[in-house]
Coordinates of C-alpha atoms in Angstrom, one line a residue:
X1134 CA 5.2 12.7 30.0
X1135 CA 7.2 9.6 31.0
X1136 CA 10.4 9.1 28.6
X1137 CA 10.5 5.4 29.0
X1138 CA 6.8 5.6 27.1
X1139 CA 6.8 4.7 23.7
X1140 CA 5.5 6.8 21.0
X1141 CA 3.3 4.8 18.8
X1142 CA 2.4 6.6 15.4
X1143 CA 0.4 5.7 12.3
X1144 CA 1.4 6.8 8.6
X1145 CA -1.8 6.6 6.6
X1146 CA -0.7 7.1 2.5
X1147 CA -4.2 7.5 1.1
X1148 CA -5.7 6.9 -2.5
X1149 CA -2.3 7.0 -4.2
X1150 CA -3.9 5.9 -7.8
X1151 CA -1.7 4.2 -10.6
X1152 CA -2.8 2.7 -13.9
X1153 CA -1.8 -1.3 -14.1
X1154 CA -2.7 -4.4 -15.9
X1155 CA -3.8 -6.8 -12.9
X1156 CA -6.6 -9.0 -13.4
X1157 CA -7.2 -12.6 -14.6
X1158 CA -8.9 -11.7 -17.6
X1159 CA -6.8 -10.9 -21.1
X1160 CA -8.2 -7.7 -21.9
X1161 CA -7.3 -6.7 -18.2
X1162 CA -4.0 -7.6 -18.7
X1163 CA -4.0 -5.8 -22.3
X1164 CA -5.5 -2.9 -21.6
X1165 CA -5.3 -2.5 -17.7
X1166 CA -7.4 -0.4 -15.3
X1167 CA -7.0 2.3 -13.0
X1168 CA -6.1 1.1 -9.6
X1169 CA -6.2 3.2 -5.9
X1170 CA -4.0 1.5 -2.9
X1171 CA -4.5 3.0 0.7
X1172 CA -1.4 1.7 2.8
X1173 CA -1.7 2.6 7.0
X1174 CA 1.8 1.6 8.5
X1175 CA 1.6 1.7 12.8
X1176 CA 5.3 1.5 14.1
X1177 CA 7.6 2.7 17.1
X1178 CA 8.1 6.1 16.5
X1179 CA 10.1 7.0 19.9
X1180 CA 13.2 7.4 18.6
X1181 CA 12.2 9.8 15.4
X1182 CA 9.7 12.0 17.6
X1183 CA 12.4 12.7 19.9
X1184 CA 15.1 13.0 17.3
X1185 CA 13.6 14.7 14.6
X1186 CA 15.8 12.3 12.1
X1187 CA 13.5 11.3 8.9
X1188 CA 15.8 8.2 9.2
X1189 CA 14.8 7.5 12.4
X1190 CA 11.3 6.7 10.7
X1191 CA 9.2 5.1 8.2
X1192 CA 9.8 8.0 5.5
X1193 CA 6.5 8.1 3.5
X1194 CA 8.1 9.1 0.2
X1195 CA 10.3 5.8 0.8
X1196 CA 6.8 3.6 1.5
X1197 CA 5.2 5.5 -2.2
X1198 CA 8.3 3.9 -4.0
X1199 CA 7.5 0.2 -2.5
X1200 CA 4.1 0.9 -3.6
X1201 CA 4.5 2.4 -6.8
X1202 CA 7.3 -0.9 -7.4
X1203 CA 5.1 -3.3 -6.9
X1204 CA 1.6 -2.0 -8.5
X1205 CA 4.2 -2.2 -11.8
X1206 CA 4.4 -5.9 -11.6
X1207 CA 1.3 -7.6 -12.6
X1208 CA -1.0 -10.0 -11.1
X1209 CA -4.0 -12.2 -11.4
X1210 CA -5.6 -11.5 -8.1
X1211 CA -5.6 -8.0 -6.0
X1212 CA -4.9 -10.3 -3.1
X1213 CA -1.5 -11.2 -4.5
X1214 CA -1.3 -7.5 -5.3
X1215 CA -1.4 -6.0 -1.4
X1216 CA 0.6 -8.7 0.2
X1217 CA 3.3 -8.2 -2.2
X1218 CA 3.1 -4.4 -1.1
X1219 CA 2.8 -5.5 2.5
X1220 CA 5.4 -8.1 2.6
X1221 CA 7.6 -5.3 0.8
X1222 CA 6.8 -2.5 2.8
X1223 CA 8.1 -4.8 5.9
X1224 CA 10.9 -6.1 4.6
X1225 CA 11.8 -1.9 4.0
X1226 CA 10.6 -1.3 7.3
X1227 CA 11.4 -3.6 10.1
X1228 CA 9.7 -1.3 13.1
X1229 CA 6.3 -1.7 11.2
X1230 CA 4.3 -3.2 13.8
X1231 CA 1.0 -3.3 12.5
X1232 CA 0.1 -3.2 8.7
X1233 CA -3.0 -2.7 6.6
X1234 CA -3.0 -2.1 2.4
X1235 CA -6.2 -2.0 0.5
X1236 CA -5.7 -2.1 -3.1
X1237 CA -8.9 -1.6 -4.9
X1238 CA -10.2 -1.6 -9.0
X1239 CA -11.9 1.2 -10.5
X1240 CA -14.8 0.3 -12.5
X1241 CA -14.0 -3.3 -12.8
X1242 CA -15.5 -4.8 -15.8
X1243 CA -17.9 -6.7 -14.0
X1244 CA -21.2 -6.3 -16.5
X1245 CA -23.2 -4.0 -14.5
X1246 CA -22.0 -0.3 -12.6
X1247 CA -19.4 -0.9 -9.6
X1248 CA -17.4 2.2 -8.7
X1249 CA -14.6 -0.2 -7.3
X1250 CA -13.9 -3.9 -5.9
X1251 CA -11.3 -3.6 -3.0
X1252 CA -9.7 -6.4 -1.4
X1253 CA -7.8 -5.4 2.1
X1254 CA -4.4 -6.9 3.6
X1255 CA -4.1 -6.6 7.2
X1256 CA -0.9 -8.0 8.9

């Protein structure tokens, strides 16, 4: 293996689900919905890998607080939603070098059956 080669890895924190009032209806807001968010975080992992230091690199229990801070605040829009995790999650994380979050609805009340609506944040 050549040590001047970075070591690219991806943290994927999958279907973490929390219960939170976003939506732009009042009754959403009231009564709030279940939601899931999927986060995948790509960053330089050369130094941890080689180190074995947690500090070294994106610590996952660390990336599951951002998350869980921001689902608490409300919003209209799940757009709003995953780039406030996102721009959170970089700000945290400055060797994120690719980002994706997917925050999605359970059962949104729509008026007809829909497991979920997700809307996906890629930076």
């Amino acid at each position: 293996m050549n040590p001047e080669q970075k070591t690219i890895a991806t943290i994927d924190l999958e279907n973490m689900e929390f219960y939170a009032r976003h939506g732009c209806y009042r009754l959403e807001k009231e009564v709030g919905n279940r939601f899931m968010v999927n986060v995948s975080i790509t960053y330089d992992a050369t130094v941890a890998a080689a180190t074995d230091d947690v500090a070294c690199s994106v610590n996952y229990l660390d990336a599951y607080e951002v998350v869980r801070g921001e689902m608490r605040q409300a919003s209209d829009i799940l757009e709003n939603v995953a780039k406030r995790i996102a721009d959170a999650l970089r700000a945290k994380f400055p060797a994120i070098e690719k980002l994706t979050v997917r925050v999605s609805k359970i059962a949104p009340p729509l008026g007809g059956k829909v497991e979920r609506v997700t809307v996906t944040v890629t930076l």
